Amino acid sequence: MKLKKKWMLPLLAALLTVGLAACGSDKADSNKKDAGSSASTVGESVDYKIIGIDPGAGLMKATAKALDEYKLDDWQLVEGSSAAMTAALKKAYDKQEPIIVTGWTPHWMFAKFDLKYLDDPKSVFGPDETINTVVRKGLKKDSPEAYKVLDNFHWTPEDMAKVMSDIQAGESPEDAAAKWVKDNADKVAEWTDGVSKVSGDKLTLGYVAWDSEIASTNVIGKVLEDLGYKVTLRQVEAGPMWTGVADGSLDGIVAAWLPSTHEDYYKKYEGKFEDLGENLKGTKLGLVVPSYMDIDSIEDLKK
C-alpha cells in the first residue's frame, strides 16, 4: 500500500501541473481575445459591430462605404448619436474591452482616452477636411456687421478642444464659450476688428449636435451677443441645417465639414448659400479604437 501511494503522489502532482498550465493557456487565450489580438477575434469580441453616430452624418456614409470597399460583409454599422457613441466608448474603455467607433478630430475623447485611428489604405475616408463657415444669401446686405465677424472667424483645434473639454468636465456650453471668449480677447479682437455694435438685431445660427460644433457655435454666438445681437442657436440634423441656410431660415453655420462629410448637401444646395471659407484646419475622420487593442488597419477586420 505504501509503495502504491508513493507512486501515485508524483503522478497526481504532474497531472495538477498540466491542469494548471492548461487553465493558464485558456486564460491567456481569453485575454488575447479580449484585447483583439487578431481581426477575427476583434469581430467576435465586438459582435461585428461598429458604433456610429447620427444616420445623417457624412461620417456614417463614409463608414458604410468602407464596409463595402473592404468587403466587411459580416459587419454592422450601428446608428445612434455622438453622445451614445462616446458613452459606449467610455463604458468599454473603463473595462478595457474591445470596441470600434466612428471618430473624428477635433474631439474631446482623444484627450480623455488613449485612442488611435485604424489605417485606411484605400483612403475611403478621404483626406483631412476643414470646417467652413456658410451663410445665407443676402446676409452681407441685411447684417453686414455679423457677416464681417463670421467671415473673420477662425481658430485652431487646440482652441476648440479647450471649450469641448470644459463642457465635458461639466460646464454648460454657454459658460464654457463665455470663459474661452474672455480668456482669448486678442483672438476675438481679430474677428471683430472694424465691426460696429448693433442693438438687438436678430440672428439664427444652426449646428449639429457634435461636440465640436456645440463648442464653435456657442463661441461665435457669444461673440455676436457681445456685439448686441440677439442670437438664437438652433440644433438640427445635418440635412435640415443645410436646408435652413439655403432657404434663409438660418442665417449661417460654422459647422460645414468639407469636402467629404457634407459633400452631398453642398452639391445639392450649391448656389443657394455663400461659403466664407474655412474657420478651422486639421480635422480627420475614420474608425477609432482604444490603443490597447492589437489592431492597426481596417484591412485587418476582414481576416
CSV table of C-alpha atoms in Angstrom, one decimal, residues 10-11 25 77 79-80 87 142 147 155 177-178 203 206 209 224 228-229 233 259 270 275 279 289 295 303:
chain,number,residue,atom,x,y,z
A,10,PRO,CA,4.2,12.2,-8.3
A,11,LEU,CA,1.6,11.3,-10.9
A,25,SER,CA,-3.3,28.8,-21.5
A,77,LEU,CA,-22.8,49.9,-38.6
A,79,GLU,CA,-26.7,54.2,-35.9
A,80,GLY,CA,-27.1,56.4,-32.8
A,87,ALA,CA,-21.0,56.7,-23.8
A,142,ASP,CA,-29.0,92.5,-44.2
A,147,TYR,CA,-21.2,89.0,-41.8
A,155,TRP,CA,-9.4,79.2,-34.7
A,177,ALA,CA,-17.9,79.6,-24.5
A,178,ALA,CA,-18.0,82.7,-22.4
A,203,LEU,CA,-29.6,86.2,-35.9
A,206,GLY,CA,-27.7,76.3,-36.9
A,209,ALA,CA,-25.1,68.0,-32.1
A,224,LEU,CA,-22.1,88.2,-31.6
A,228,GLY,CA,-25.5,93.5,-29.4
A,229,TYR,CA,-27.1,90.8,-31.5
A,233,LEU,CA,-28.7,78.8,-31.7
A,259,PRO,CA,-15.0,68.5,-48.8
A,270,GLU,CA,-24.8,74.9,-54.3
A,275,ASP,CA,-19.2,79.8,-48.5
A,279,ASN,CA,-12.7,78.5,-39.9
A,289,VAL,CA,-10.2,52.0,-31.3
A,295,ILE,CA,-5.1,46.0,-34.4
A,303,LYS,CA,-9.4,38.3,-41.8
